[in-house]
PDB file of C-alpha atoms in Angstrom:
ATOM      1  CA  MET A   1     143.239 180.363 -44.367  1.00 91.00           C
ATOM      2  CA  ARG A   2     145.508 182.985 -42.032  1.00 94.00           C
ATOM      3  CA  VAL A   3     149.040 183.541 -43.148  1.00 96.00           C
ATOM      4  CA  THR A   4     152.123 185.167 -41.552  1.00 97.00           C
ATOM      5  CA  PHE A   5     155.390 186.569 -43.455  1.00 97.00           C
ATOM      6  CA  VAL A   6     158.347 187.406 -41.518  1.00 97.00           C
ATOM      7  CA  GLY A   7     160.500 189.650 -43.813  1.00 95.00           C
ATOM      8  CA  ALA A   8     159.156 192.236 -46.292  1.00 93.00           C
ATOM      9  CA  SER A   9     161.217 191.129 -48.957  1.00 90.00           C
ATOM     10  CA  THR A  10     160.115 191.537 -52.483  1.00 88.00           C
ATOM     11  CA  MET A  11     158.955 187.376 -52.527  1.00 88.00           C
ATOM     12  CA  ALA A  12     156.847 187.785 -48.966  1.00 92.00           C
ATOM     13  CA  VAL A  13     155.097 191.099 -50.640  1.00 93.00           C
ATOM     14  CA  ASP A  14     154.304 189.661 -53.571  1.00 91.00           C
ATOM     15  CA  ALA A  15     152.871 186.212 -51.758  1.00 92.00           C
ATOM     16  CA  ALA A  16     151.171 188.666 -49.266  1.00 94.00           C
ATOM     17  CA  LYS A  17     149.498 190.683 -52.040  1.00 93.00           C
ATOM     18  CA  ALA A  18     148.070 187.575 -54.006  1.00 92.00           C
ATOM     19  CA  LEU A  19     146.621 185.954 -50.822  1.00 93.00           C
ATOM     20  CA  CYS A  20     145.011 189.223 -49.835  1.00 93.00           C
ATOM     21  CA  GLU A  21     143.297 189.417 -53.006  1.00 91.00           C
ATOM     22  CA  ARG A  22     142.243 185.934 -52.597  1.00 90.00           C
ATOM     23  CA  GLY A  23     140.344 186.959 -49.560  1.00 92.00           C
ATOM     24  CA  HIS A  24     143.325 185.189 -47.245  1.00 94.00           C
ATOM     25  CA  GLU A  25     144.204 186.919 -43.948  1.00 95.00           C
ATOM     26  CA  VAL A  26     147.609 188.202 -43.979  1.00 96.00           C
ATOM     27  CA  VAL A  27     149.938 189.433 -41.302  1.00 97.00           C
ATOM     28  CA  LEU A  28     153.665 190.681 -42.260  1.00 97.00           C
ATOM     29  CA  ILE A  29     156.395 191.058 -39.567  1.00 97.00           C
ATOM     30  CA  ASP A  30     159.277 193.585 -40.496  1.00 96.00           C
ATOM     31  CA  HIS A  31     161.629 195.111 -38.208  1.00 95.00           C
ATOM     32  CA  ASP A  32     162.066 198.258 -40.729  1.00 95.00           C
ATOM     33  CA  PRO A  33     159.112 200.652 -39.361  1.00 95.00           C
ATOM     34  CA  GLU A  34     159.681 202.707 -42.575  1.00 95.00           C
ATOM     35  CA  ARG A  35     158.878 199.442 -44.804  1.00 94.00           C
ATOM     36  CA  ILE A  36     156.115 198.615 -42.784  1.00 94.00           C
ATOM     37  CA  GLU A  37     154.536 202.312 -43.279  1.00 94.00           C
ATOM     38  CA  ALA A  38     155.290 202.295 -47.034  1.00 94.00           C
ATOM     39  CA  LEU A  39     153.564 198.743 -47.539  1.00 95.00           C
ATOM     40  CA  ALA A  40     150.838 199.828 -45.265  1.00 94.00           C
ATOM     41  CA  GLU A  41     149.980 202.422 -48.179  1.00 93.00           C
ATOM     42  CA  VAL A  42     149.504 199.569 -50.338  1.00 92.00           C
ATOM     43  CA  LEU A  43     148.856 196.350 -48.883  1.00 92.00           C
ATOM     44  CA  ASP A  44     145.504 195.563 -47.056  1.00 92.00           C
ATOM     45  CA  CYS A  45     146.712 193.331 -44.345  1.00 95.00           C
ATOM     46  CA  GLY A  46     148.015 193.397 -40.939  1.00 95.00           C
ATOM     47  CA  PHE A  47     151.436 194.614 -39.789  1.00 96.00           C
ATOM     48  CA  VAL A  48     154.046 194.089 -37.097  1.00 96.00           C
ATOM     49  CA  THR A  49     157.237 196.002 -36.571  1.00 96.00           C
ATOM     50  CA  GLY A  50     159.939 193.722 -34.733  1.00 96.00           C
ATOM     51  CA  ASP A  51     162.379 190.965 -34.924  1.00 96.00           C
ATOM     52  CA  GLY A  52     160.087 187.964 -36.381  1.00 95.00           C
ATOM     53  CA  SER A  53     162.644 185.668 -34.937  1.00 95.00           C
ATOM     54  CA  ARG A  54     161.740 186.537 -31.094  1.00 96.00           C
ATOM     55  CA  PRO A  55     159.056 184.807 -29.429  1.00 97.00           C
ATOM     56  CA  ALA A  56     157.284 187.964 -28.019  1.00 96.00           C
ATOM     57  CA  VAL A  57     157.170 189.430 -31.763  1.00 96.00           C
ATOM     58  CA  LEU A  58     155.588 185.972 -33.095  1.00 97.00           C
ATOM     59  CA  ARG A  59     153.084 185.526 -30.290  1.00 96.00           C
ATOM     60  CA  GLU A  60     151.531 188.863 -31.372  1.00 95.00           C
ATOM     61  CA  VAL A  61     150.056 187.144 -34.360  1.00 95.00           C
ATOM     62  CA  GLY A  62     148.273 184.543 -32.582  1.00 95.00           C
ATOM     63  CA  PRO A  63     150.443 181.138 -33.612  1.00 95.00           C
ATOM     64  CA  GLU A  64     147.600 178.617 -33.127  1.00 94.00           C
ATOM     65  CA  GLN A  65     145.331 180.569 -35.250  1.00 94.00           C
ATOM     66  CA  THR A  66     147.673 180.876 -37.865  1.00 95.00           C
ATOM     67  CA  ASP A  67     147.736 178.162 -40.705  1.00 95.00           C
ATOM     68  CA  PHE A  68     151.363 179.274 -42.295  1.00 96.00           C
ATOM     69  CA  LEU A  69     154.211 181.040 -40.841  1.00 97.00           C
ATOM     70  CA  PHE A  70     156.771 181.850 -44.054  1.00 97.00           C
ATOM     71  CA  ALA A  71     160.153 183.296 -42.938  1.00 96.00           C
ATOM     72  CA  LEU A  72     161.285 185.181 -45.959  1.00 95.00           C
ATOM     73  CA  SER A  73     164.079 187.493 -44.834  1.00 93.00           C
ATOM     74  CA  ASP A  74     167.145 188.376 -46.424  1.00 90.00           C
ATOM     75  CA  SER A  75     169.252 186.089 -43.676  1.00 93.00           C
ATOM     76  CA  ASP A  76     169.194 182.262 -43.484  1.00 94.00           C
ATOM     77  CA  GLU A  77     169.867 182.113 -40.039  1.00 95.00           C
ATOM     78  CA  ALA A  78     167.251 184.245 -39.034  1.00 95.00           C
ATOM     79  CA  ASN A  79     164.424 182.472 -41.314  1.00 95.00           C
ATOM     80  CA  ILE A  80     165.667 179.076 -40.023  1.00 96.00           C
ATOM     81  CA  LEU A  81     165.610 180.511 -36.100  1.00 96.00           C
ATOM     82  CA  ALA A  82     161.808 181.955 -36.797  1.00 97.00           C
ATOM     83  CA  ALA A  83     160.914 178.486 -38.189  1.00 96.00           C
ATOM     84  CA  LEU A  84     161.952 176.818 -35.112  1.00 97.00           C
ATOM     85  CA  VAL A  85     160.470 179.506 -33.065  1.00 97.00           C
ATOM     86  CA  GLY A  86     157.521 179.493 -34.791  1.00 96.00           C
ATOM     87  CA  ARG A  87     156.876 175.893 -34.693  1.00 96.00           C
ATOM     88  CA  SER A  88     157.442 175.650 -30.949  1.00 96.00           C
ATOM     89  CA  LEU A  89     154.824 178.409 -30.526  1.00 96.00           C
ATOM     90  CA  GLY A  90     152.309 176.036 -32.216  1.00 95.00           C
ATOM     91  CA  PHE A  91     152.076 177.773 -35.867  1.00 95.00           C
ATOM     92  CA  GLY A  92     150.281 175.424 -38.075  1.00 91.00           C
ATOM     93  CA  ARG A  93     152.975 175.021 -40.660  1.00 93.00           C
ATOM     94  CA  VAL A  94     156.208 176.522 -41.090  1.00 96.00           C
ATOM     95  CA  VAL A  95     158.285 177.464 -44.221  1.00 95.00           C
ATOM     96  CA  PRO A  96     161.794 179.130 -44.096  1.00 95.00           C
ATOM     97  CA  LYS A  97     163.912 180.578 -46.899  1.00 93.00           C
ATOM     98  CA  VAL A  98     167.496 179.593 -47.263  1.00 93.00           C
ATOM     99  CA  LYS A  99     169.910 181.041 -50.180  1.00 88.00           C
ATOM    100  CA  GLU A 100     172.550 178.577 -49.064  1.00 85.00           C
ATOM    101  CA  PRO A 101     171.550 174.896 -50.776  1.00 79.00           C
ATOM    102  CA  ASP A 102     173.675 173.322 -47.898  1.00 84.00           C
ATOM    103  CA  LEU A 103     171.590 174.552 -45.175  1.00 89.00           C
ATOM    104  CA  GLU A 104     168.851 172.491 -46.414  1.00 86.00           C
ATOM    105  CA  ALA A 105     170.168 169.309 -44.919  1.00 87.00           C
ATOM    106  CA  ILE A 106     170.559 171.209 -41.588  1.00 91.00           C
ATOM    107  CA  CYS A 107     166.769 172.173 -41.728  1.00 91.00           C
ATOM    108  CA  THR A 108     165.878 168.474 -42.687  1.00 88.00           C
ATOM    109  CA  GLU A 109     167.986 167.559 -39.353  1.00 90.00           C
ATOM    110  CA  LEU A 110     166.150 169.898 -37.545  1.00 93.00           C
ATOM    111  CA  GLY A 111     162.794 168.701 -38.674  1.00 91.00           C
ATOM    112  CA  LEU A 112     162.148 171.711 -40.953  1.00 91.00           C
ATOM    113  CA  ASP A 113     161.039 169.641 -43.937  1.00 85.00           C
ATOM    114  CA  ASP A 114     159.382 172.661 -45.864  1.00 89.00           C
ATOM    115  CA  VAL A 115     161.902 174.564 -47.121  1.00 90.00           C
ATOM    116  CA  ILE A 116     162.439 177.252 -50.103  1.00 88.00           C
ATOM    117  CA  VAL A 117     165.644 177.457 -51.725  1.00 87.00           C
ATOM    118  CA  PRO A 118     164.891 179.932 -54.759  1.00 83.00           C
ATOM    119  CA  ASP A 119     168.131 179.792 -56.615  1.00 76.00           C
ATOM    120  CA  ARG A 120     168.108 175.706 -56.643  1.00 75.00           C
ATOM    121  CA  GLU A 121     164.508 176.035 -58.022  1.00 75.00           C
ATOM    122  CA  ILE A 122     165.427 178.738 -60.915  1.00 74.00           C
ATOM    123  CA  GLY A 123     168.639 176.780 -61.868  1.00 73.00           C
ATOM    124  CA  LEU A 124     166.389 173.524 -62.493  1.00 71.00           C
ATOM    125  CA  ARG A 125     163.900 175.828 -64.315  1.00 71.00           C
ATOM    126  CA  LEU A 126     166.805 177.147 -66.715  1.00 71.00           C
ATOM    127  CA  ALA A 127     168.254 173.523 -66.905  1.00 71.00           C
ATOM    128  CA  ASP A 128     164.770 172.665 -68.281  1.00 69.00           C
ATOM    129  CA  LEU A 129     164.273 175.256 -70.587  1.00 69.00           C
ATOM    130  CA  VAL A 130     168.195 174.515 -72.077  1.00 72.00           C
ATOM    131  CA  GLU A 131     167.379 170.753 -72.665  1.00 64.00           C
ATOM    132  CA  GLY A 132     163.836 171.700 -73.958  1.00 62.00           C
ATOM    133  CA  ARG A 133     161.588 170.456 -71.154  1.00 60.00           C
ATOM    134  CA  ASP A 134     159.946 173.760 -70.791  1.00 56.00           C
ATOM    135  CA  SER A 135     156.275 173.205 -70.444  1.00 51.00           C
ATOM    136  CA  PRO A 136     153.341 176.228 -70.195  1.00 51.00           C
ATOM    137  CA  GLU A 137     153.020 177.242 -66.490  1.00 50.00           C
ATOM    138  CA  LEU A 138     150.290 175.701 -64.627  1.00 50.00           C
ATOM    139  CA  THR A 139     148.350 178.771 -63.865  1.00 48.00           C
ATOM    140  CA  THR A 140     147.978 178.848 -68.195  1.00 48.00           C
ATOM    141  CA  VAL A 141     146.449 175.477 -67.884  1.00 47.00           C
ATOM    142  CA  VAL A 142     144.822 175.278 -64.661  1.00 52.00           C
ATOM    143  CA  ARG A 143     142.148 177.629 -63.928  1.00 52.00           C
ATOM    144  CA  SER A 144     140.680 179.511 -61.046  1.00 53.00           C
ATOM    145  CA  ASP A 145     138.071 176.968 -60.542  1.00 68.00           C
ATOM    146  CA  LEU A 146     140.705 174.410 -59.960  1.00 73.00           C
ATOM    147  CA  ARG A 147     143.155 173.621 -56.824  1.00 78.00           C
ATOM    148  CA  PHE A 148     146.187 171.532 -56.204  1.00 78.00           C
ATOM    149  CA  PHE A 149     145.982 170.054 -52.504  1.00 81.00           C
ATOM    150  CA  GLY A 150     148.433 168.263 -51.127  1.00 83.00           C
ATOM    151  CA  PHE A 151     148.643 166.495 -47.787  1.00 83.00           C
ATOM    152  CA  GLU A 152     150.501 163.765 -45.600  1.00 86.00           C
ATOM    153  CA  VAL A 153     148.236 160.828 -45.054  1.00 84.00           C
ATOM    154  CA  PRO A 154     147.149 160.437 -41.721  1.00 81.00           C
ATOM    155  CA  ALA A 155     146.825 157.438 -39.594  1.00 78.00           C
ATOM    156  CA  GLY A 156     143.439 155.363 -40.289  1.00 72.00           C
ATOM    157  CA  VAL A 157     143.288 156.807 -43.882  1.00 71.00           C
ATOM    158  CA  GLY A 158     144.540 154.508 -46.919  1.00 61.00           C
ATOM    159  CA  ASN A 159     145.769 151.338 -44.820  1.00 64.00           C
ATOM    160  CA  GLY A 160     146.886 149.916 -48.324  1.00 64.00           C
ATOM    161  CA  GLU A 161     144.066 151.008 -50.059  1.00 70.00           C
ATOM    162  CA  GLY A 162     142.835 153.978 -52.194  1.00 71.00           C
ATOM    163  CA  LEU A 163     141.339 157.068 -51.357  1.00 78.00           C
ATOM    164  CA  GLU A 164     137.281 157.704 -51.448  1.00 80.00           C
ATOM    165  CA  LEU A 165     137.586 161.004 -52.917  1.00 85.00           C
ATOM    166  CA  PRO A 166     134.452 163.064 -54.361  1.00 86.00           C
ATOM    167  CA  LYS A 167     133.669 163.247 -58.102  1.00 85.00           C
ATOM    168  CA  ALA A 168     135.274 166.695 -58.317  1.00 87.00           C
ATOM    169  CA  ALA A 169     138.609 165.663 -57.155  1.00 88.00           C
ATOM    170  CA  ARG A 170     141.661 163.284 -58.380  1.00 88.00           C
ATOM    171  CA  LEU A 171     144.474 161.843 -56.858  1.00 89.00           C
ATOM    172  CA  ILE A 172     147.644 162.631 -59.218  1.00 88.00           C
ATOM    173  CA  ALA A 173     150.836 161.906 -57.221  1.00 87.00           C
ATOM    174  CA  ARG A 174     152.137 159.818 -54.427  1.00 88.00           C
ATOM    175  CA  THR A 175     155.328 160.191 -52.765  1.00 89.00           C
ATOM    176  CA  ARG A 176     157.163 157.810 -50.467  1.00 89.00           C
ATOM    177  CA  ASP A 177     160.435 157.157 -49.149  1.00 87.00           C
ATOM    178  CA  GLY A 178     161.401 159.832 -51.390  1.00 79.00           C
ATOM    179  CA  LYS A 179     160.132 158.585 -54.547  1.00 83.00           C
ATOM    180  CA  SER A 180     157.378 159.998 -56.183  1.00 83.00           C
ATOM    181  CA  VAL A 181     154.704 158.469 -58.617  1.00 88.00           C
ATOM    182  CA  LEU A 182     152.015 159.345 -60.561  1.00 87.00           C
ATOM    183  CA  ALA A 183     148.543 158.008 -58.881  1.00 86.00           C
ATOM    184  CA  ASP A 184     144.809 157.388 -59.298  1.00 85.00           C
ATOM    185  CA  ALA A 185     142.049 156.712 -57.048  1.00 78.00           C
ATOM    186  CA  SER A 186     143.112 152.816 -56.820  1.00 82.00           C
ATOM    187  CA  THR A 187     146.755 153.621 -56.030  1.00 87.00           C
ATOM    188  CA  ALA A 188     147.345 151.781 -52.574  1.00 87.00           C
ATOM    189  CA  LEU A 189     148.394 154.428 -49.900  1.00 88.00           C
ATOM    190  CA  GLN A 190     149.687 154.154 -46.258  1.00 86.00           C
ATOM    191  CA  GLU A 191     150.191 156.363 -43.299  1.00 86.00           C
ATOM    192  CA  GLY A 192     152.748 158.811 -43.899  1.00 85.00           C
ATOM    193  CA  ASP A 193     152.614 158.963 -47.721  1.00 87.00           C
ATOM    194  CA  GLU A 194     152.904 162.630 -49.255  1.00 88.00           C
ATOM    195  CA  VAL A 195     150.123 162.975 -52.056  1.00 87.00           C
ATOM    196  CA  VAL A 196     148.763 165.845 -54.567  1.00 86.00           C
ATOM    197  CA  LEU A 197     145.148 166.253 -55.607  1.00 85.00           C
ATOM    198  CA  ILE A 198     143.432 168.427 -57.941  1.00 85.00           C
ATOM    199  CA  ALA A 199     140.523 169.195 -57.202  1.00 85.00           C
ATOM    200  CA  GLU A 200     137.371 171.748 -58.139  1.00 84.00           C
ATOM    201  CA  GLU A 201     138.110 174.754 -55.551  1.00 78.00           C
ATOM    202  CA  GLY A 202     134.486 173.961 -53.867  1.00 83.00           C
ATOM    203  CA  GLU A 203     135.801 170.889 -52.547  1.00 85.00           C
ATOM    204  CA  ILE A 204     138.829 172.187 -50.964  1.00 81.00           C
ATOM    205  CA  ASP A 205     137.524 173.014 -47.481  1.00 82.00           C
ATOM    206  CA  GLY A 206     135.950 169.486 -47.139  1.00 85.00           C
ATOM    207  CA  LEU A 207     139.286 167.882 -48.127  1.00 84.00           C
ATOM    208  CA  ARG A 208     141.257 170.138 -45.783  1.00 81.00           C
ATOM    209  CA  GLU A 209     138.963 169.328 -43.176  1.00 80.00           C
ATOM    210  CA  ARG A 210     138.968 165.641 -43.862  1.00 81.00           C
ATOM    211  CA  PHE A 211     142.872 165.058 -44.516  1.00 78.00           C
ATOM    212  CA  ALA A 212     144.751 167.761 -42.775  1.00 63.00           C
ATOM    213  CA  ASN A 213     142.785 167.985 -39.446  1.00 52.00           C
ATOM    214  CA  GLY A 214     140.574 170.681 -40.274  1.00 32.00           C
ATOM    215  CA  ALA A 215     141.236 174.476 -41.378  1.00 30.00           C
ATOM    216  CA  LYS A 216     142.722 176.769 -38.374  1.00 31.00           C
ATOM    217  CA  ASP A 217     140.248 179.130 -36.568  1.00 33.00           C
ATOM    218  CA  SER A 218     140.570 182.620 -38.214  1.00 31.00           C
ATOM    219  CA  ARG A 219     140.359 184.684 -35.062  1.00 32.00           C
ATOM    220  CA  PRO A 220     141.953 188.286 -35.247  1.00 35.00           C
ATOM    221  CA  ALA A 221     145.623 188.445 -34.212  1.00 38.00           C
ATOM    222  CA  GLY A 222     146.948 189.833 -30.868  1.00 40.00           C
ATOM    223  CA  GLU A 223     146.921 194.058 -31.461  1.00 41.00           C
ATOM    224  CA  GLY A 224     150.535 194.900 -29.985  1.00 42.00           C
ATOM    225  CA  ASN A 225     151.946 197.300 -32.223  1.00 44.00           C
ATOM    226  CA  ARG A 226     150.002 195.970 -35.330  1.00 45.00           C
ATOM    227  CA  GLN A 227     148.959 198.517 -37.944  1.00 46.00           C
ATOM    228  CA  ARG A 228     146.337 198.420 -40.281  1.00 43.00           C
TER     229      ARG A 228
END
């Protein structure tokens, strides 16, 4: 997979490091040349110095060859703008981070359905702890040979019936009209349903090709002022 981060925040750097270690191609964009220079010493990924909300800068990383664009700067407005520009340029999937929960509704109105609201997620986690709903982290239960995979059911798949899946994959959840339910192979699906599978790692590429219009080409990004 090919992933671009706008903003060299702690969240972006931690995610970039994990993705690089797992063999993914990563590009990190930040306006601060000193920050880029320091990160280049510790991260084995591509770098672009510039304003990640500007079309000219985002074009340097090859939008049509990039699977994800995460806008994780310290500015909500810049993240939303970067996501909108990124979507218009053809990035596979755009995900902005916003600190103000009220802006999530604005993102939805703008068609930005994948939004990260860190404070809300942490708040819900703390509330669960207080009410005794704590559970082991998924990473301690699901080891590296299993992966979660989510997608929106495309046209022609499901048609009111269940999915035909490989033996090493299981359907576990379906969301329709904002309501999520547990699911299995017999659960009726229709176009537009959001579903989550769990599968052995070796099945993920095949599932992505089948249900998510295939993986993006991973050709190198344009050079521009990219550093290594």
